[in-house]
Each structure stands twice: as C-alpha cells, then as structure tokens.
XYZ file of C-alpha atoms in Angstrom:
557
model
C 0.000 0.000 0.000
C 2.987 2.283 0.406
C 5.095 3.978 -2.255
C 8.655 3.465 -3.491
C 11.182 5.710 -1.781
C 11.782 8.058 -4.712
C 8.088 8.398 -5.597
C 5.959 11.362 -4.545
C 2.324 10.362 -3.998
C -0.640 12.715 -3.643
C -3.789 11.268 -2.057
C -7.217 12.854 -2.586
C -9.211 12.048 0.554
C -11.990 14.658 0.302
C -13.136 17.895 -1.316
C -13.562 16.599 -4.859
C -16.906 16.738 -6.719
C -18.341 18.513 -3.678
C -17.974 21.673 -1.643
C -16.723 20.582 1.775
C -14.656 18.113 3.854
C -11.352 19.010 2.230
C -8.487 16.624 2.933
C -5.371 15.684 0.979
C -2.123 13.959 1.820
C 1.352 13.843 0.346
C 3.716 10.909 0.837
C 7.428 10.853 0.101
C 9.690 8.017 1.213
C 7.976 6.750 4.393
C 6.640 10.152 5.447
C 3.023 11.315 5.103
C 1.873 14.897 5.653
C -1.879 15.609 5.744
C -3.365 18.861 4.434
C -6.598 20.048 6.109
C -9.372 17.971 7.654
C -12.773 19.516 7.065
C -16.385 18.582 7.465
C -19.428 18.928 5.269
C -23.033 19.515 6.309
C -25.566 16.926 5.109
C -28.374 17.551 2.647
C -31.979 16.556 3.297
C -31.393 13.008 1.981
C -29.122 12.142 4.936
C -31.800 11.951 7.610
C -30.548 12.572 11.148
C -26.901 12.986 10.143
C -25.155 15.939 11.828
C -21.856 16.077 9.932
C -19.931 14.328 7.181
C -16.178 13.910 7.660
C -13.535 12.154 5.533
C -12.949 8.428 5.833
C -9.441 8.130 7.335
C -9.190 4.324 7.263
C -6.099 4.358 5.013
C -4.355 6.875 7.266
C -5.104 4.799 10.376
C -3.544 1.761 8.659
C -0.417 3.848 7.944
C -0.359 5.892 11.156
C 3.331 5.250 11.853
C 4.211 7.218 8.684
C 2.154 10.327 9.484
C 4.332 13.272 10.524
C 1.773 16.075 10.852
C -1.522 17.672 9.900
C -0.930 21.081 8.267
C -3.935 23.425 8.031
C -4.287 26.107 5.338
C -7.004 28.186 7.076
C -9.834 28.116 9.588
C -13.034 27.520 7.612
C -15.259 24.618 8.694
C -14.675 22.711 5.466
C -10.956 22.676 6.335
C -10.933 22.248 10.160
C -14.347 20.787 11.080
C -13.153 17.162 11.066
C -10.017 17.750 13.166
C -11.451 16.685 16.568
C -12.637 13.354 15.121
C -9.296 12.904 13.315
C -7.201 13.565 16.440
C -9.193 11.051 18.476
C -7.830 8.343 16.153
C -4.516 9.886 15.039
C -3.006 12.220 17.620
C -0.352 13.872 15.428
C 1.050 17.443 15.648
C -1.228 20.106 14.088
C 0.437 23.100 12.411
C -1.689 26.195 11.758
C -1.600 29.995 11.919
C -2.479 32.001 15.035
C -6.111 32.720 14.152
C -6.727 29.230 12.762
C -5.345 27.683 15.965
C -7.786 29.810 17.979
C -10.714 28.280 16.074
C -9.267 24.750 16.331
C -8.829 25.189 20.093
C -12.550 25.993 20.449
C -13.407 22.684 18.767
C -10.923 20.646 20.784
C -12.197 22.160 24.060
C -15.737 21.182 23.071
C -14.551 17.608 22.454
C -12.401 17.683 25.637
C -9.187 16.726 23.880
C -7.351 20.082 23.894
C -4.922 19.154 26.676
C -3.624 16.034 24.928
C -3.389 17.672 21.470
C -0.156 19.153 20.113
C -0.886 22.484 18.385
C 2.017 24.385 16.839
C 1.751 27.948 15.523
C 3.194 28.782 12.100
C 3.181 31.761 9.738
C 4.199 32.471 6.155
C 7.888 32.583 7.199
C 7.906 29.179 8.922
C 9.989 26.244 7.701
C 9.279 22.687 8.833
C 11.296 19.519 8.320
C 8.795 16.680 8.413
C 10.847 13.563 7.774
C 12.171 13.773 4.205
C 9.757 16.596 3.300
C 10.738 20.241 3.720
C 7.632 22.416 4.171
C 7.386 26.186 3.672
C 4.487 28.622 3.222
C 3.236 31.726 1.426
C 0.465 34.192 2.310
C -2.796 34.149 0.354
C -5.846 36.376 0.710
C -9.248 34.811 1.436
C -12.414 35.593 3.422
C -10.856 34.666 6.780
C -7.598 35.877 8.373
C -4.246 34.108 8.284
C -4.514 31.927 5.164
C -1.552 30.042 3.741
C -0.488 28.199 0.639
C 1.887 25.287 1.297
C 5.107 24.286 -0.508
C 6.358 20.705 -0.142
C 9.994 20.412 -1.216
C 11.430 16.940 -1.778
C 14.615 15.702 -3.404
C 12.477 14.627 -6.380
C 10.437 17.786 -6.911
C 8.222 20.488 -5.416
C 4.480 20.171 -4.786
C 2.365 23.285 -4.063
C -1.097 23.428 -2.455
C -2.705 26.879 -2.773
C -5.329 26.607 -0.049
C -8.364 28.818 -0.768
C -7.436 32.173 -2.265
C -8.222 35.223 -4.336
C -6.036 38.166 -5.363
C -7.440 41.211 -3.527
C -5.025 44.102 -4.072
C -6.821 46.253 -1.459
C -7.726 43.817 1.328
C -9.591 45.275 4.304
C -7.324 43.433 6.779
C -4.094 44.384 4.939
C -3.220 40.698 4.519
C -1.944 40.907 0.941
C -1.179 37.863 -1.164
C 2.573 37.252 -1.288
C 2.788 37.487 -5.076
C 6.579 37.954 -5.118
C 7.125 34.790 -3.084
C 4.751 32.858 -5.364
C 6.742 34.036 -8.381
C 10.005 32.887 -6.734
C 8.512 29.458 -6.044
C 7.459 29.233 -9.696
C 10.921 30.308 -10.887
C 12.551 27.499 -8.914
C 10.192 24.986 -10.535
C 6.894 23.431 -9.450
C 6.429 19.792 -10.369
C 2.731 19.685 -9.423
C 0.196 22.294 -8.313
C -3.046 21.656 -6.415
C -5.270 24.732 -6.769
C -8.845 25.462 -5.659
C -11.608 25.600 -8.262
C -14.707 27.050 -6.538
C -15.180 29.981 -8.930
C -13.587 28.468 -12.041
C -16.801 29.144 -13.991
C -16.909 32.882 -13.231
C -15.038 35.189 -15.646
C -12.939 38.154 -14.585
C -11.297 39.046 -11.279
C -12.916 38.709 -7.861
C -14.088 42.128 -6.598
C -12.299 43.613 -3.585
C -13.757 43.346 -0.096
C -13.426 47.166 0.069
C -16.559 47.381 -2.096
C -18.687 45.892 0.701
C -17.719 48.544 3.254
C -19.105 51.440 1.196
C -22.444 49.697 0.584
C -22.667 48.677 4.261
C -22.174 52.317 5.316
C -24.931 53.459 2.928
C -27.412 50.880 4.260
C -26.681 51.805 7.887
C -27.081 55.534 7.117
C -30.478 54.976 5.450
C -31.843 52.686 8.177
C -34.171 54.380 10.663
C -34.672 51.389 12.972
C -32.687 48.283 13.971
C -30.128 46.907 11.496
C -29.636 43.140 11.472
C -26.662 41.774 9.490
C -26.163 38.065 8.842
C -22.845 36.802 7.509
C -20.317 33.998 7.974
C -18.902 34.274 11.498
C -15.433 33.480 10.147
C -15.432 36.435 7.717
C -13.653 38.725 10.162
C -13.083 41.442 7.536
C -16.848 41.596 6.945
C -17.470 41.670 10.704
C -14.982 44.553 11.016
C -16.875 46.494 8.356
C -20.151 45.970 10.233
C -18.442 47.241 13.413
C -17.239 50.366 11.571
C -20.657 51.046 9.999
C -22.254 50.726 13.446
C -19.701 53.150 14.902
C -20.390 55.735 12.162
C -24.137 55.625 12.934
C -23.727 55.563 16.755
C -25.140 52.088 17.205
C -24.338 49.445 19.800
C -23.710 45.934 18.471
C -25.292 42.708 19.743
C -24.077 39.259 18.694
C -26.539 36.384 18.158
C -25.533 32.789 17.485
C -22.920 30.683 19.265
C -20.430 30.554 16.400
C -20.623 34.331 15.915
C -19.965 34.955 19.618
C -17.094 32.422 19.708
C -15.321 33.655 16.561
C -15.627 37.323 17.523
C -14.163 36.529 20.957
C -11.192 34.720 19.363
C -10.689 37.523 16.795
C -10.713 40.251 19.475
C -8.465 38.282 21.861
C -5.892 37.584 19.130
C -5.900 41.080 17.662
C -7.735 40.450 14.375
C -10.795 42.542 15.195
C -10.832 46.109 16.500
C -13.994 46.811 18.519
C -14.275 49.884 20.783
C -14.744 49.093 24.471
C -18.392 49.089 25.480
C -19.699 48.779 21.936
C -20.813 45.138 22.185
C -23.983 44.676 24.237
C -25.705 41.575 25.566
C -28.798 40.181 23.906
C -31.092 41.316 26.740
C -30.002 44.949 26.250
C -31.351 45.143 22.675
C -34.871 46.163 23.745
C -33.580 48.638 26.350
C -32.151 50.950 23.660
C -33.990 52.943 20.967
C -34.073 50.821 17.759
C -32.053 53.424 15.802
C -29.173 52.857 18.248
C -28.999 49.076 17.768
C -27.251 46.801 15.260
C -27.318 43.014 15.434
C -24.743 40.689 13.907
C -25.966 37.112 13.611
C -25.414 33.687 12.107
C -27.769 31.972 9.663
C -26.912 33.465 6.272
C -27.115 29.957 4.739
C -30.666 29.269 5.917
C -29.710 26.855 8.690
C -33.021 26.074 10.461
C -31.680 26.468 14.027
C -29.414 29.475 13.375
C -30.247 32.953 14.669
C -31.561 34.500 11.429
C -33.952 31.610 10.764
C -35.372 31.849 14.283
C -35.690 35.640 13.977
C -37.565 35.250 10.678
C -40.172 32.988 12.297
C -40.469 34.972 15.548
C -38.861 32.178 17.593
C -35.831 33.987 18.994
C -36.604 34.675 22.646
C -36.414 38.351 23.556
C -35.500 39.635 20.065
C -37.987 40.494 17.313
C -37.799 41.684 13.718
C -40.292 44.561 13.536
C -41.785 46.610 10.723
C -39.171 48.796 8.948
C -36.170 47.071 10.565
C -33.372 46.615 8.003
C -32.041 43.069 7.465
C -28.851 42.598 5.413
C -27.720 39.205 4.138
C -24.010 39.844 3.671
C -23.181 36.419 2.255
C -24.048 34.525 -0.914
C -25.825 31.169 -0.574
C -23.610 28.124 -0.950
C -24.915 25.873 -3.781
C -27.766 23.783 -2.380
C -28.808 26.327 0.263
C -30.782 28.636 -2.055
C -34.227 27.270 -1.135
C -33.654 27.650 2.625
C -32.307 31.193 2.215
C -35.254 32.213 -0.007
C -37.712 30.965 2.634
C -36.058 33.131 5.298
C -36.117 36.187 3.006
C -39.856 35.638 2.369
C -40.499 35.365 6.125
C -38.605 38.602 6.782
C -40.576 40.496 4.143
C -43.792 39.164 5.697
C -42.711 40.675 9.026
C -42.435 44.077 7.315
C -38.636 44.270 7.288
C -36.566 45.953 4.604
C -34.395 43.107 3.297
C -31.172 43.618 1.352
C -29.990 40.388 -0.236
C -28.119 39.131 -3.298
C -24.369 39.023 -3.925
C -21.873 40.888 -6.061
C -22.888 44.019 -7.912
C -26.607 43.446 -7.178
C -26.361 44.896 -3.673
C -22.623 45.165 -3.037
C -23.114 43.387 0.307
C -21.036 40.353 -0.539
C -17.984 39.470 -2.587
C -16.552 35.991 -2.843
C -13.419 34.892 -1.040
C -12.582 32.536 -3.906
C -10.729 33.568 -7.047
C -12.541 34.006 -10.364
C -11.019 32.792 -13.633
C -8.402 35.559 -13.902
C -7.258 34.944 -10.308
C -6.903 31.222 -11.044
C -4.975 31.924 -14.247
C -2.658 34.286 -12.369
C -1.859 31.584 -9.795
C -1.122 29.084 -12.572
C 1.053 31.639 -14.376
C 3.046 32.434 -11.235
C 3.598 28.769 -10.337
C 4.166 27.413 -13.880
C 3.515 23.778 -12.835
C 4.448 20.791 -14.971
C 1.415 18.875 -13.647
C -1.859 20.172 -12.232
C -4.655 18.871 -9.976
C -7.733 21.120 -9.664
C -9.268 20.663 -6.203
C -12.149 21.884 -4.034
C -15.198 21.943 -6.263
C -17.783 19.990 -8.149
C -16.855 18.185 -11.367
C -17.847 21.004 -13.740
C -15.639 23.435 -11.756
C -12.662 21.075 -11.842
C -13.162 20.579 -15.590
C -13.345 24.323 -16.232
C -10.161 24.847 -14.201
C -8.432 22.212 -16.312
C -9.349 24.176 -19.466
C -8.079 27.405 -17.883
C -4.777 25.709 -17.051
C -4.300 24.668 -20.663
C -4.810 28.294 -21.827
C -1.848 29.426 -19.687
C 0.631 26.721 -20.632
C -0.124 23.469 -18.781
C 0.218 20.695 -21.348
C -2.873 18.763 -22.370
C -2.816 15.434 -20.537
C -0.873 16.869 -17.595
C -4.010 17.704 -15.579
C -5.624 15.081 -13.321
C -9.298 15.400 -12.383
C -9.541 13.009 -9.466
C -12.226 11.223 -7.505
C -11.952 10.934 -3.737
C -9.543 8.070 -3.078
C -7.512 8.512 -6.273
C -3.727 8.668 -5.973
C -1.292 10.457 -8.290
C 2.221 8.952 -8.203
C 5.193 10.935 -9.554
C 8.208 8.784 -10.404
C 11.279 10.384 -12.033
C 9.327 13.574 -12.819
C 6.540 11.621 -14.565
C 3.057 11.710 -12.986
C 0.484 8.939 -13.371
C -2.881 8.161 -11.831
C -3.224 4.382 -11.847
C -4.406 3.441 -8.363
C -6.860 4.347 -5.648
C -7.251 3.816 -1.919
C -10.495 3.372 0.070
C -11.972 6.833 0.699
C -15.441 8.161 1.225
C -17.759 9.592 3.851
C -17.914 8.968 7.574
C -21.220 10.074 9.070
C -21.443 11.737 12.490
C -24.812 11.226 14.202
C -24.960 12.551 17.759
C -22.195 10.818 19.703
C -21.776 8.130 17.031
C -18.996 8.428 14.445
C -19.129 6.021 11.528
C -21.807 3.779 13.068
C -24.525 4.938 10.670
C -24.097 3.410 7.221
C -26.080 3.035 4.029
C -28.422 0.366 5.460
C -29.451 2.568 8.400
C -29.927 5.573 6.088
C -32.034 3.429 3.724
C -34.249 2.405 6.652
C -34.619 6.030 7.757
C -35.574 7.037 4.232
C -38.209 4.292 4.034
C -39.636 5.312 7.421
C -39.768 8.977 6.386
C -41.572 8.191 3.123
C -44.082 5.424 3.985
C -43.954 4.951 7.753
C -43.984 1.593 9.517
C -46.348 -1.229 10.412
C -45.577 -3.208 13.576
C -47.081 -6.718 13.773
C -47.125 -8.162 17.304
C -47.776 -11.917 17.477
C -48.276 -13.863 20.719
C -47.199 -17.442 19.930
C -47.134 -20.700 21.839
C -43.499 -21.669 22.328
C -44.207 -25.402 22.344
C -46.937 -25.655 19.692
C -45.831 -22.756 17.456
C -49.438 -21.533 17.248
C -51.085 -18.147 17.597
C -52.520 -17.751 21.100
C -54.423 -14.524 20.366
C -55.276 -12.294 17.419
C -52.396 -10.295 15.906
C -51.932 -6.723 17.138
C -51.182 -4.388 14.204
C -49.772 -0.927 14.976
C -49.405 1.789 12.309
C -46.941 4.671 12.688
C -46.743 7.148 9.801
C -48.389 4.637 7.421
C -52.191 4.988 7.773
C -54.506 6.473 10.406
C -56.029 3.401 12.077
C -59.595 4.770 12.469
C -59.767 5.606 8.758
C -58.293 2.261 7.648
C -60.050 -0.308 9.796
C -61.055 -2.452 6.794
C -57.489 -2.547 5.421
C -55.979 -3.489 8.782
C -58.715 -6.112 9.385
C -57.742 -7.730 6.055
C -54.055 -7.508 7.030
C -54.810 -9.307 10.308
C -56.588 -12.108 8.412
C -53.632 -12.376 6.031
C -51.247 -12.598 8.995
C -53.243 -15.461 10.541
C -53.329 -17.290 7.211
C -49.581 -16.788 6.713
C -48.788 -18.111 10.196
C -51.013 -21.172 9.694
C -49.526 -21.946 6.268
C -46.092 -21.521 7.745
C -46.826 -24.153 10.411
C -48.311 -26.505 7.797
C -44.910 -26.497 6.077
C -43.353 -27.419 9.422
C -40.813 -24.596 9.390
C -40.095 -23.748 12.989
C -37.624 -20.877 12.857
C -39.035 -17.528 13.998
C -36.722 -15.587 11.678
C -38.136 -17.457 8.676
C -41.692 -16.689 9.836
C -40.818 -12.990 10.123
C -39.439 -12.966 6.572
C -42.598 -14.668 5.307
C -44.781 -12.072 7.034
C -42.759 -9.177 5.675
C -43.060 -10.507 2.132
C -46.760 -11.459 2.097
C -48.024 -8.430 4.060
C -45.764 -6.094 2.091
C -47.052 -7.383 -1.260
C -50.693 -7.127 -0.119
C -50.308 -3.572 1.242
C -48.560 -2.404 -1.935
C -51.337 -3.876 -4.093
C -53.948 -1.930 -2.077
C -52.135 1.355 -1.299
C -49.060 1.592 -3.602
C -47.021 2.258 -0.434
C -44.081 0.362 1.015
C -44.040 0.871 4.801
C -41.344 -0.763 6.885
C -42.910 -3.963 8.271
C -41.610 -5.003 11.680
C -42.906 -8.355 13.006
C -42.422 -8.921 16.748
C -42.985 -12.431 18.149
C -43.722 -12.913 21.865
C -43.216 -16.506 22.965
C -45.500 -17.796 25.716
C-alpha cells in the first residue's frame, strides 16, 4: 500500500466533486503529511446525520508514517473534522495564530485540547517533516491568516494553494505574497493543487473594500434596527459591520454561538478592532432605541436552528424583527442552500422588514473569497507547474479549471481530475494516476462516528416516506401456534380509524400466513418474520401503492 522511496504520492481524501470536507495527503519516502481535515453539512437526503467527515481508514492503517496535519485556514470545510481525526490519530497540528484559535474551540468542546499538540506557524515558517521540507506563502481569502503550502522533496516540489483570491486592497491588509509565489514558480513546481470554486466565473474577484461602502450606505439609510447576517469566520466583513455601526452611533449585539465564539477569538488575538463598550448583551437590545442598535448574527445559509432563521419565524426569545427594521444578508448562498435562504427572506418580508440580499454588484453586500477565472490563471502563471490537480469543487468546476490551465501553458494530458480516493504517483518527474485507496464519507450522528451506514440511512428514508407497520404476534413456544389475534400498529403509514377495513384484512392475512407456515413445518421464527414481511408487504402495496417498513415482533409464551 505504500510507495517506493523516490516516488511522490498525492492522495485525494476529500473535497472533490463537492464543496466541503477538504483533505489531501502527500507521501514521500515513508513520510506522510496531511493537508486540512474539514467537514461537510448533510443535505436533506441524509436523515438525522449531523456532519460528514472524511474516511481516514487508510491513514489509520499507515499511522506510523504520518508526521503532521498542516492546516491552510480556519473555515469549517478545512478544520471541522479535526477533533474526530485527532481522536484516532493524535499527530502534531500546524496552523496559523487565528486558525489555531478556532481549532482550540473545537478541541475544548470535544475535551481533547490538553492532549493535542498544536504548533503555531506563519508564512515565514519552515518545517522539516521527515524527508519533506515544508514552507508557506500568504494568500488572501475571506478569513484571516490563510496560507499556501510548498512541499519540497529531493524529487520535486508540490504546491497546495489553499483557498485564495487576489485582492489588491484587502480590508485586513493581509496581501497575497505574489513575489514569493513568483520565486517558487521560478525554482520549478512539479505539481500544483489549486482550488476551483469559482472556475466558472469570468474576470477578477471584486475587492472586499466594495462591501464597506455599501454597508455604510445601508446603515445611514436605516431608521430602525439593522440586522446583518454573515459567515462568522469572515472577520473582515465583521470589522466592516463594526465600523458602519460606529459611524451611525449604534451598539452591536451578537446572536448565534459561532458568531460569539469567533468574535471573541478575533478580538483576543488582535484580528478585530472593537471599541470598548460597543458590544452589548442580547437582553439589552430592547432597552435601547431601535435606531441605536445593530445586530450581527449567524444563519446566512438558511440553517433552520441558526439565529436569522429563528428571527424570521419569531422564535428567537427576547429579540424580534419589527416593521421597517433593516435586514442585510451579507453572504451569498452556498450551492444547495438557495431554497432555505429564499424561505427566510420571504419570512422577513412578511414581518415588514426591509431586506437587502443578493451578492456581487446586485447589492454590493457580498464578494466571494474565492478567485474568479483571472485569479486562477494568475496563480497558474506564477507557479508554472508541470502537472496540475484542480481541487475543491464539483466536477464542472474542476473541468473548467483544467481548461483554464491549458490556456496558460499546462500541457494537455498533464491535468488530473480526481475522484476521492484517487492517488497520483510521480516517479522520475513523470506523474500517473493508476491506483486508488479506500476513501469516502464517515457520518457523524450525535455521539456516534461512523456507526450509521447506508443500510441505516435506507431504513430512515423508508420510514420517512411510507412509515412503519408493527405486527405483534403472541405465539405458543411449544406448539408454534397463535394464542391470540395479531396486534397491528401503524406509525406514519395509515390512520387506524380511517383504515379499519385494510388493517382487518391484514390481520386475516397474517393469521393465514402463520397457519400456512406451520403446515410447512418450518419452525424458525426468523423465517416466519421474513414470510410475514413478504406477504403483508405485497398485499399492502397492491392496495395502497405504499411500502411501509414492516416489523414483526414475536412474543413466545
């Protein structure tokens, strides 16, 4: 399962053909370095699932080779899986100051902070991880302290960009280190892994500066409360809300646990400048005149339990959205969240609020943290890679990024569009993708990690669609006969009072099935249960065109 000593291997463990749970690994000689460990939130088809994290089975099998986990930045899709990862593989974690602050919050929650080894790095750091020399360069994104990573080996250099855009006027003054990128490219890059989120969007990503001017205008025009919802991790956006509130003499309240936590970390570590006394508690909102209040909250993606969703339905205790309040959605919906966000916007309009929503030039309240086509082409031009792997995006985005790479000099056939689990091996400067390792999703459900699989999810789906029918049989243990009539219980299938005739016929069918079963002298209860499931299931489908889960229970007397 390992690689030859002079081969560089790149493992895709997550983040391909999806937006979320990013994870990659590089192996050289007998040393493995892991890049990021994110999570992904489930869609409505994954009933009851809380989080999706990468399958790390291969890494557990090769744990003696793992030198470190290196983190590019602090977004959930890059750090959300770290607590679950460290519980199985307690390796050193290298990340920047702000990113470590967010990781520490997660490890405290999981009660594993004390036994975890967290090491702070910056763009000037150099690490020697076995045979791999690791260095970094600054990139600009929608969260502070983002890095690209350079892996230098005796057989070539591999670069991972992290998430990035080229903002020449960043609000937080964290400029992309373009000169350093150019130097890395001049020395020679054997393979580049670069993010693909906005590979379909032409042009350059607008500057975050644009948002500040529009935010100021909205605050100036508002004559009652202003409620702003954005990603808690977008500290530059949060800073602009703080400044707009200051200019209009408003106090600022924070709603939502992640917003409160991230703002606390950002203030404590010097990434957010908030005047003393400006932030008020939730209970103080109604004590001030509405024109002196601004609220910063979570829920810009339509999450049902987040603050904005609860405000839109009047279910946030002590805080209300009233007529002529201004609500600003300062974030674009992630693909798949559009329907949930639209529902919240409708609810807010129904409450009489003035709602400002929509990204880019529509309202100026949001610009992406991911590079558009010209940003991606600039990164490729600076790095001049021999081989290229587009990462972080759905298939169409990866494909578009491949085409962009070919327009700026990457040879046709030198780009690999991978599936999760695919491995690219580079031997004597020649890259090939000929093998894969087991990789996929691990589902987190409450306290359980990986204990819910496809069979359980299939059962949940069946229950959610057609309900269940429980058949309770009281049977003689010695004679294998029914002692009393079957007891049939419907849950989510039919309302018993309206379906008495159907259930009466089902009871008769059950008796007949049990008697026929005994006539054939088959004495195993499990076989009887299977017979009941089949015969009752076929009869119910013929009458109702529904397929409830049928659960026979036999009580031996």
